[in-house]
Amino acid sequence: MASQFSKRTSWDISEGPLAQAIGARRAAGLKVLDLTISNPTVCGFVYESAAILETLQNPESLIYDPNPKGIPAARQAVSKYYKGHRAEVEPDDILLTTSTSEAYSFLFRLLCDAGDEVLVAQPSYPLFDFLADLDDVRLRAYPLFEDFGWWIDFAELERRITPSTRAIILVHPNNPTGHATSRAEREQLESLCVRHKLALIVDEVFLDYGIGISRPMESFAVGPHHCLTFVVSGLSKITALPQMKVGWLACFGPAGERAEALARLEVIADTFLSMNAPAQNALPVWLAGRESIQRQILDRVSVNLATLRDLGVNFLEVEAGWSAILRISQRKSRVDLAETIVRETGVIVHPGSFYGLPEQHQVVVSLIGSQDTFVEGIKTLKKWCESNEST
Ligand SMILES: Cc1ncc(COP(=O)(O)O)c(C=O)c1O
């Protein structure tokens, strides 16, 4: 008898038309200019390789001393990171995970039963769909709208809360819009959460990557906290080491709720004990070395943004993060814009729909890719737009 699979994994995993178009171009030996590379380890940055690798030799890693929340020294290092963001976070309120993705999964299991709902901004980072499916959680989108900056549509957000809603996810600053949540927005979100008894999950992986933002980009770890709040982050972006699989969540809010949440999370974490000892022992060293890599990434982002400005590309202002949203001018709007671009020019961009952007003429590019490829890719794209407008 053939095996039976769960409904939650019945995704359409066939290759989409964009991947096919890229594959066809590569197979034909034609040039490709990939403007979507967001893996920092292949972007030509100079890592402090010796320091990063030496710390993996720590003899402490030969001892198995399981701690569901993670070893104290690593949690203290995370607490120190927040001190740098003017936030007092008790190491006891921090739980280490093997990525922010795992932190989300722990939180979904903590807060939701099968079929419960979590609200997430649209546009936003697309991995949430899979994370929610795997934990039988239903995602409901709440809209962000663009009008000289990005804004949360609070009226619509509140309308989308149902008796099954358990939490609101906020990515601060958001990917790919680069929108950083303001103090006033935070207060509105918190009062919504208090009124509807919801938890607030704040993803701050891009917190250290503000670019020319005029107001301070404050961590949600800074109190006071009026509702149960979880801040998730990790080394994928903070130290540009996604391969090390180091993340965490920090828990805030009214004392009783916070204690209950942490006790339950500890059991979830104890069930898996997924983070290996070498990574936990290395975390303080990796985190302490973040400045040099962050400076290089911020420089790259600034240079690539300057290219967009210098070449007169129409793009949405970026406050933070590693991405930019370009507005592609064309005579008629088309759903297969990214696919057409790669087929006709070899330039790879993400379709806006990948992130839930509503406009068909918007595409997303990474700002951390090599400067040479970025300049060549953007010039090619610009020429293609101009020739399309004139035909
Ligand atoms: C907003 C956001 N959160 C989380 C992640 C992934 O982080 P991790 O590698 O820790 O799972 C990403 C990766 O791009 C992201 O954009």
Short mmCIF file of C-alpha atoms and ligand atoms in Angstrom, two decimals:
data_model
loop_
_atom_site.label_atom_id
_atom_site.label_comp_id
_atom_site.label_asym_id
_atom_site.label_seq_id
_atom_site.Cartn_x
_atom_site.Cartn_y
_atom_site.Cartn_z
CA MET A 1 0.00 0.00 0.00
CA ALA A 2 1.28 3.46 -0.86
CA SER A 3 2.35 5.65 2.06
CA GLN A 4 0.00 8.38 3.21
CA PHE A 5 1.24 11.87 3.86
CA SER A 6 -0.10 14.65 6.06
CA LYS A 7 -2.28 17.38 4.57
CA ARG A 8 -0.02 19.98 6.19
CA THR A 9 2.81 18.96 3.87
CA SER A 10 0.76 18.85 0.66
CA TRP A 11 2.49 21.90 -0.78
CA ASP A 12 2.99 22.47 -4.48
CA ILE A 13 6.76 21.93 -4.57
CA SER A 14 7.14 21.84 -8.34
CA GLU A 15 9.57 24.30 -9.90
CA GLY A 16 7.83 27.61 -10.59
CA PRO A 17 8.10 29.54 -13.90
CA LEU A 18 10.70 31.98 -12.52
CA ALA A 19 13.02 29.16 -11.39
CA GLN A 20 12.47 27.48 -14.77
CA ALA A 21 13.38 30.67 -16.63
CA ILE A 22 16.57 31.04 -14.55
CA GLY A 23 17.45 27.36 -15.07
CA ALA A 24 16.90 27.62 -18.83
CA ARG A 25 19.19 30.64 -19.07
CA ARG A 26 21.91 28.97 -17.06
CA ALA A 27 21.59 25.73 -19.06
CA ALA A 28 22.01 27.71 -22.30
CA GLY A 29 25.24 29.22 -20.92
CA LEU A 30 23.77 32.74 -20.99
CA LYS A 31 24.87 35.41 -18.55
CA VAL A 32 22.91 35.83 -15.35
CA LEU A 33 23.07 38.85 -13.03
CA ASP A 34 21.58 37.78 -9.72
CA LEU A 35 20.29 40.74 -7.72
CA THR A 36 18.62 38.52 -5.10
CA ILE A 37 21.68 37.15 -3.32
CA SER A 38 21.10 37.73 0.38
CA ASN A 39 23.47 35.08 1.70
CA PRO A 40 26.14 37.27 3.33
CA THR A 41 28.77 34.51 3.30
CA VAL A 42 29.09 34.69 -0.50
CA CYS A 43 29.09 38.48 -0.92
CA GLY A 44 32.82 39.11 -0.57
CA PHE A 45 32.79 40.39 3.02
CA VAL A 46 35.92 39.88 5.10
CA TYR A 47 35.13 37.72 8.10
CA GLU A 48 37.42 37.38 11.11
CA SER A 49 37.81 33.74 10.12
CA ALA A 50 40.43 32.69 12.71
CA ALA A 51 38.47 34.09 15.64
CA ILE A 52 35.20 32.61 14.34
CA LEU A 53 36.64 29.12 13.93
CA GLU A 54 39.06 29.00 16.89
CA THR A 55 36.25 29.37 19.37
CA LEU A 56 34.77 26.08 18.13
CA GLN A 57 37.75 24.34 19.75
CA ASN A 58 36.59 25.24 23.26
CA PRO A 59 37.20 22.11 25.46
CA GLU A 60 33.97 22.91 27.36
CA SER A 61 32.18 21.61 24.28
CA LEU A 62 33.33 18.09 25.11
CA ILE A 63 31.08 18.02 28.16
CA TYR A 64 27.39 17.28 27.82
CA ASP A 65 25.64 19.56 30.29
CA PRO A 66 22.17 20.10 28.84
CA ASN A 67 20.33 23.30 29.70
CA PRO A 68 17.00 23.73 27.89
CA LYS A 69 17.30 27.53 27.79
CA GLY A 70 20.94 27.43 26.68
CA ILE A 71 24.14 27.77 28.71
CA PRO A 72 24.24 30.79 31.06
CA ALA A 73 27.35 32.36 29.46
CA ALA A 74 25.64 32.46 26.06
CA ARG A 75 22.45 33.97 27.48
CA GLN A 76 24.52 36.55 29.34
CA ALA A 77 26.15 37.51 26.03
CA VAL A 78 22.71 38.02 24.48
CA SER A 79 21.69 40.10 27.49
CA LYS A 80 24.80 42.24 26.95
CA TYR A 81 23.82 42.72 23.29
CA TYR A 82 20.51 44.20 24.45
CA LYS A 83 22.34 46.46 26.93
CA GLY A 84 23.94 47.97 23.83
CA HIS A 85 20.37 48.71 22.71
CA ARG A 86 19.59 50.33 26.08
CA ALA A 87 17.47 47.36 27.21
CA GLU A 88 17.76 45.45 30.47
CA VAL A 89 17.09 41.79 29.70
CA GLU A 90 17.56 39.13 32.37
CA PRO A 91 19.51 36.11 31.03
CA ASP A 92 16.76 34.00 32.67
CA ASP A 93 14.21 35.54 30.30
CA ILE A 94 16.22 34.45 27.24
CA LEU A 95 15.97 31.07 25.53
CA LEU A 96 18.43 30.03 22.83
CA THR A 97 17.18 28.40 19.63
CA THR A 98 18.84 27.09 16.49
CA SER A 99 17.46 29.98 14.40
CA THR A 100 14.71 32.55 14.60
CA SER A 101 12.67 30.08 12.56
CA GLU A 102 12.90 27.61 15.43
CA ALA A 103 12.01 30.40 17.88
CA TYR A 104 8.83 31.07 15.86
CA SER A 105 7.99 27.39 15.90
CA PHE A 106 8.42 27.22 19.70
CA LEU A 107 6.17 30.27 20.07
CA PHE A 108 3.48 28.89 17.77
CA ARG A 109 3.45 25.70 19.85
CA LEU A 110 3.34 27.70 23.07
CA LEU A 111 0.50 29.99 22.03
CA CYS A 112 -1.64 28.10 19.51
CA ASP A 113 -3.70 24.98 19.21
CA ALA A 114 -4.35 23.54 15.75
CA GLY A 115 -6.36 26.02 13.68
CA ASP A 116 -5.62 29.05 15.88
CA GLU A 117 -4.64 32.22 14.10
CA VAL A 118 -1.64 34.52 14.08
CA LEU A 119 -1.65 37.90 12.38
CA VAL A 120 1.26 38.83 10.18
CA ALA A 121 1.93 41.96 8.14
CA GLN A 122 1.63 41.96 4.38
CA PRO A 123 4.06 42.62 2.71
CA SER A 124 6.46 40.59 4.77
CA TYR A 125 9.00 37.78 4.82
CA PRO A 126 7.58 34.66 3.09
CA LEU A 127 8.94 31.87 5.34
CA PHE A 128 6.06 32.38 7.79
CA ASP A 129 3.67 30.42 5.59
CA PHE A 130 5.68 27.23 5.93
CA LEU A 131 6.41 27.72 9.63
CA ALA A 132 2.71 28.16 10.31
CA ASP A 133 1.71 25.16 8.17
CA LEU A 134 4.13 22.93 10.05
CA ASP A 135 2.59 23.89 13.39
CA ASP A 136 -1.02 23.80 12.13
CA VAL A 137 -1.38 27.53 12.69
CA ARG A 138 -3.41 29.72 10.38
CA LEU A 139 -1.82 32.98 9.25
CA ARG A 140 -4.01 35.99 8.62
CA ALA A 141 -2.47 38.96 6.89
CA TYR A 142 -2.86 42.52 8.13
CA PRO A 143 -2.06 45.21 5.58
CA LEU A 144 0.76 47.70 5.56
CA PHE A 145 0.20 50.56 3.16
CA GLU A 146 2.71 52.75 1.42
CA ASP A 147 2.28 56.50 1.44
CA PHE A 148 5.59 58.36 1.79
CA GLY A 149 6.78 55.53 4.05
CA TRP A 150 5.06 52.39 5.26
CA TRP A 151 2.25 52.37 7.79
CA ILE A 152 0.29 49.73 9.67
CA ASP A 153 -3.40 49.88 8.82
CA PHE A 154 -4.59 49.59 12.44
CA ALA A 155 -8.31 49.69 11.66
CA GLU A 156 -7.92 46.75 9.32
CA LEU A 157 -5.60 44.94 11.72
CA GLU A 158 -8.23 45.13 14.46
CA ARG A 159 -10.95 43.96 12.08
CA ARG A 160 -8.91 40.84 11.34
CA ILE A 161 -8.72 39.76 14.99
CA THR A 162 -11.09 36.83 15.65
CA PRO A 163 -11.78 34.67 18.74
CA SER A 164 -9.12 32.28 17.37
CA THR A 165 -6.36 34.92 17.16
CA ARG A 166 -3.49 34.32 19.57
CA ALA A 167 -0.69 36.65 18.50
CA ILE A 168 0.46 39.46 16.24
CA ILE A 169 3.81 39.14 14.47
CA LEU A 170 5.73 42.29 13.75
CA VAL A 171 9.00 42.39 11.84
CA HIS A 172 10.91 45.44 13.09
CA PRO A 173 12.38 46.73 10.87
CA ASN A 174 10.33 44.90 8.28
CA ASN A 175 11.71 42.84 5.40
CA PRO A 176 11.45 43.81 2.53
CA THR A 177 9.84 47.23 3.16
CA GLY A 178 12.61 48.42 5.50
CA HIS A 179 9.89 50.01 7.63
CA ALA A 180 10.92 50.60 11.26
CA THR A 181 8.05 50.65 13.74
CA SER A 182 7.65 53.99 15.50
CA ARG A 183 7.00 54.49 19.23
CA ALA A 184 3.44 55.59 18.50
CA GLU A 185 2.80 52.44 16.43
CA ARG A 186 4.27 50.30 19.21
CA GLU A 187 1.88 51.84 21.73
CA GLN A 188 -1.10 51.18 19.45
CA LEU A 189 -0.01 47.58 18.89
CA GLU A 190 0.45 46.97 22.60
CA SER A 191 -2.92 48.39 23.50
CA LEU A 192 -4.55 46.17 20.83
CA CYS A 193 -2.76 43.14 22.31
CA VAL A 194 -3.87 44.02 25.85
CA ARG A 195 -7.48 44.61 24.76
CA HIS A 196 -7.71 41.35 22.81
CA LYS A 197 -5.42 39.26 25.10
CA LEU A 198 -2.89 38.61 22.35
CA ALA A 199 0.84 38.05 22.51
CA LEU A 200 3.16 40.25 20.47
CA ILE A 201 6.01 38.53 18.60
CA VAL A 202 8.65 40.96 17.35
CA ASP A 203 11.31 39.85 14.88
CA GLU A 204 14.31 42.16 15.17
CA VAL A 205 16.87 40.38 12.99
CA PHE A 206 17.56 43.60 11.05
CA LEU A 207 17.62 45.91 14.10
CA ASP A 208 21.32 46.75 13.67
CA TYR A 209 20.92 47.71 10.01
CA GLY A 210 19.32 51.16 10.06
CA ILE A 211 20.31 53.28 7.06
CA GLY A 212 19.87 57.00 7.34
CA ILE A 213 16.79 56.65 9.52
CA SER A 214 16.10 59.98 11.18
CA ARG A 215 14.34 58.63 14.31
CA PRO A 216 15.90 56.13 16.74
CA MET A 217 15.19 52.49 15.94
CA GLU A 218 14.37 51.20 19.39
CA SER A 219 14.31 47.51 20.35
CA PHE A 220 11.07 46.13 21.72
CA ALA A 221 13.28 44.71 24.47
CA VAL A 222 13.21 48.23 25.94
CA GLY A 223 10.39 48.40 28.50
CA PRO A 224 7.86 48.97 29.82
CA HIS A 225 5.96 46.00 28.39
CA HIS A 226 2.20 46.05 28.71
CA CYS A 227 1.44 42.73 27.02
CA LEU A 228 3.17 39.36 26.74
CA THR A 229 5.95 40.14 24.27
CA PHE A 230 8.55 37.94 22.62
CA VAL A 231 11.53 39.43 20.82
CA VAL A 232 13.24 37.02 18.42
CA SER A 233 16.60 37.49 16.75
CA GLY A 234 19.80 35.68 15.93
CA LEU A 235 23.21 35.58 14.34
CA SER A 236 22.02 35.09 10.72
CA LYS A 237 21.90 38.85 10.34
CA ILE A 238 23.53 40.28 13.51
CA THR A 239 26.87 38.64 12.76
CA ALA A 240 26.05 37.54 9.17
CA LEU A 241 26.63 33.89 10.15
CA PRO A 242 23.42 32.08 9.09
CA GLN A 243 25.28 28.78 8.82
CA MET A 244 25.96 28.69 12.58
CA LYS A 245 22.26 28.29 13.35
CA VAL A 246 22.14 30.50 16.42
CA GLY A 247 19.02 32.38 17.43
CA TRP A 248 17.01 33.21 20.53
CA LEU A 249 13.83 34.55 21.95
CA ALA A 250 13.49 36.92 24.89
CA CYS A 251 10.30 37.10 26.90
CA PHE A 252 8.76 40.25 28.42
CA GLY A 253 5.47 41.37 29.91
CA PRO A 254 3.39 41.04 33.07
CA ALA A 255 5.33 38.89 35.58
CA GLY A 256 2.81 36.06 35.98
CA GLU A 257 2.26 35.55 32.26
CA ARG A 258 5.97 35.81 31.58
CA ALA A 259 6.85 33.16 34.18
CA GLU A 260 4.18 30.80 32.83
CA ALA A 261 5.36 31.32 29.24
CA LEU A 262 9.00 30.69 30.14
CA ALA A 263 8.19 27.55 32.13
CA ARG A 264 6.25 26.11 29.20
CA LEU A 265 8.90 27.17 26.67
CA GLU A 266 11.52 25.44 28.77
CA VAL A 267 9.63 22.15 28.39
CA ILE A 268 9.34 22.67 24.62
CA ALA A 269 13.07 23.36 24.40
CA ASP A 270 13.91 20.44 26.73
CA THR A 271 12.03 18.09 24.40
CA PHE A 272 14.44 18.86 21.57
CA LEU A 273 17.63 20.25 23.19
CA SER A 274 18.47 21.19 19.63
CA MET A 275 21.33 23.63 20.05
CA ASN A 276 24.76 22.03 20.04
CA ALA A 277 27.40 22.79 22.67
CA PRO A 278 30.10 24.25 20.33
CA ALA A 279 27.70 26.90 19.00
CA GLN A 280 26.54 27.83 22.50
CA ASN A 281 30.11 28.16 23.72
CA ALA A 282 31.06 30.18 20.66
CA LEU A 283 28.07 32.56 20.80
CA PRO A 284 29.74 35.16 23.09
CA VAL A 285 32.79 35.39 20.79
CA TRP A 286 30.76 35.53 17.58
CA LEU A 287 28.43 38.17 18.97
CA ALA A 288 31.29 40.28 20.29
CA GLY A 289 32.86 40.32 16.80
CA ARG A 290 29.80 41.80 15.05
CA GLU A 291 31.03 45.33 14.56
CA SER A 292 33.40 44.76 11.65
CA ILE A 293 30.96 42.70 9.58
CA GLN A 294 28.06 45.04 10.31
CA ARG A 295 30.14 48.00 9.16
CA GLN A 296 31.00 46.23 5.89
CA ILE A 297 27.37 45.31 5.26
CA LEU A 298 26.11 48.82 6.03
CA ASP A 299 28.75 50.24 3.67
CA ARG A 300 27.69 47.83 0.91
CA VAL A 301 24.03 48.68 1.42
CA SER A 302 24.81 52.41 1.26
CA VAL A 303 26.88 52.04 -1.90
CA ASN A 304 24.21 49.97 -3.64
CA LEU A 305 21.53 52.44 -2.59
CA ALA A 306 23.69 55.24 -4.00
CA THR A 307 23.79 53.31 -7.31
CA LEU A 308 19.99 53.25 -7.40
CA ARG A 309 19.89 57.00 -6.77
CA ASP A 310 22.69 57.85 -9.22
CA LEU A 311 21.09 55.84 -12.00
CA GLY A 312 17.73 57.48 -11.37
CA VAL A 313 15.95 54.24 -10.49
CA ASN A 314 12.49 54.59 -9.03
CA PHE A 315 12.58 52.82 -5.64
CA LEU A 316 10.88 53.10 -2.28
CA GLU A 317 12.89 54.84 0.42
CA VAL A 318 14.65 52.34 2.71
CA GLU A 319 14.94 52.97 6.46
CA ALA A 320 16.68 49.71 7.33
CA GLY A 321 17.50 46.19 6.23
CA TRP A 322 19.12 44.50 3.27
CA SER A 323 16.47 44.94 0.55
CA ALA A 324 14.97 47.54 -1.72
CA ILE A 325 11.67 47.60 -3.57
CA LEU A 326 11.97 48.90 -7.12
CA ARG A 327 9.10 50.29 -9.16
CA ILE A 328 9.49 49.05 -12.71
CA SER A 329 7.89 51.34 -15.23
CA GLN A 330 6.16 49.54 -18.07
CA ARG A 331 3.24 50.21 -20.33
CA LYS A 332 1.07 47.39 -19.09
CA SER A 333 1.24 45.67 -15.72
CA ARG A 334 2.01 41.97 -15.84
CA VAL A 335 2.01 39.14 -13.32
CA ASP A 336 5.10 37.49 -14.77
CA LEU A 337 7.32 40.59 -14.59
CA ALA A 338 10.33 38.97 -12.83
CA GLU A 339 10.17 36.00 -15.17
CA THR A 340 10.06 38.25 -18.25
CA ILE A 341 13.00 40.28 -16.94
CA VAL A 342 15.20 37.23 -16.43
CA ARG A 343 14.23 35.74 -19.77
CA GLU A 344 14.92 38.96 -21.69
CA THR A 345 17.91 40.35 -19.75
CA GLY A 346 19.39 37.69 -17.45
CA VAL A 347 18.79 39.92 -14.43
CA ILE A 348 17.27 38.04 -11.49
CA VAL A 349 14.96 39.96 -9.17
CA HIS A 350 12.33 38.74 -6.74
CA PRO A 351 8.74 39.34 -7.83
CA GLY A 352 6.95 41.60 -5.33
CA SER A 353 4.30 38.89 -4.93
CA PHE A 354 6.95 36.72 -3.26
CA TYR A 355 6.68 39.08 -0.28
CA GLY A 356 2.98 39.83 -0.68
CA LEU A 357 3.51 43.26 -2.28
CA PRO A 358 0.23 44.27 -3.88
CA GLU A 359 1.56 46.11 -6.94
CA GLN A 360 2.53 44.01 -9.95
CA HIS A 361 5.15 46.51 -11.08
CA GLN A 362 7.18 46.18 -7.86
CA VAL A 363 10.19 43.89 -7.60
CA VAL A 364 12.63 43.32 -4.74
CA VAL A 365 16.42 43.33 -4.89
CA SER A 366 19.02 42.51 -2.26
CA LEU A 367 21.33 45.38 -1.29
CA ILE A 368 24.19 43.24 -0.01
CA GLY A 369 25.30 41.69 -3.29
CA SER A 370 28.63 42.63 -4.89
CA GLN A 371 28.79 46.21 -6.10
CA ASP A 372 29.93 45.30 -9.63
CA THR A 373 27.07 42.89 -10.22
CA PHE A 374 24.65 45.38 -8.69
CA VAL A 375 25.73 48.22 -10.99
CA GLU A 376 25.68 46.03 -14.10
CA GLY A 377 22.35 44.44 -13.16
CA ILE A 378 20.64 47.74 -12.40
CA LYS A 379 21.98 49.36 -15.60
CA THR A 380 20.70 46.39 -17.62
CA LEU A 381 17.33 46.58 -15.90
CA LYS A 382 17.08 50.30 -16.54
CA LYS A 383 17.86 49.89 -20.23
CA TRP A 384 15.23 47.16 -20.49
CA CYS A 385 12.64 49.42 -18.84
CA GLU A 386 13.46 52.28 -21.22
CA SER A 387 13.23 50.09 -24.31
CA ASN A 388 9.93 48.67 -23.06
CA GLU A 389 8.46 52.11 -22.54
CA SER A 390 9.36 53.16 -26.07
CA THR A 391 7.96 50.05 -27.82
C1 LIG B 1 12.57 38.91 8.91
C2 LIG B 1 13.39 37.67 8.98
N1 LIG B 1 13.32 36.88 10.08
C3 LIG B 1 14.05 35.75 10.18
C4 LIG B 1 14.90 35.37 9.16
C5 LIG B 1 15.66 34.08 9.25
O1 LIG B 1 16.46 34.01 10.31
P1 LIG B 1 17.06 32.61 10.78
O2 LIG B 1 18.14 32.25 9.85
O3 LIG B 1 17.54 32.93 12.16
O4 LIG B 1 15.94 31.61 10.82
C6 LIG B 1 15.00 36.15 8.01
C7 LIG B 1 15.88 35.74 6.91
O5 LIG B 1 16.00 36.36 5.88
C8 LIG B 1 14.22 37.31 7.92
O6 LIG B 1 14.27 38.08 6.81
#
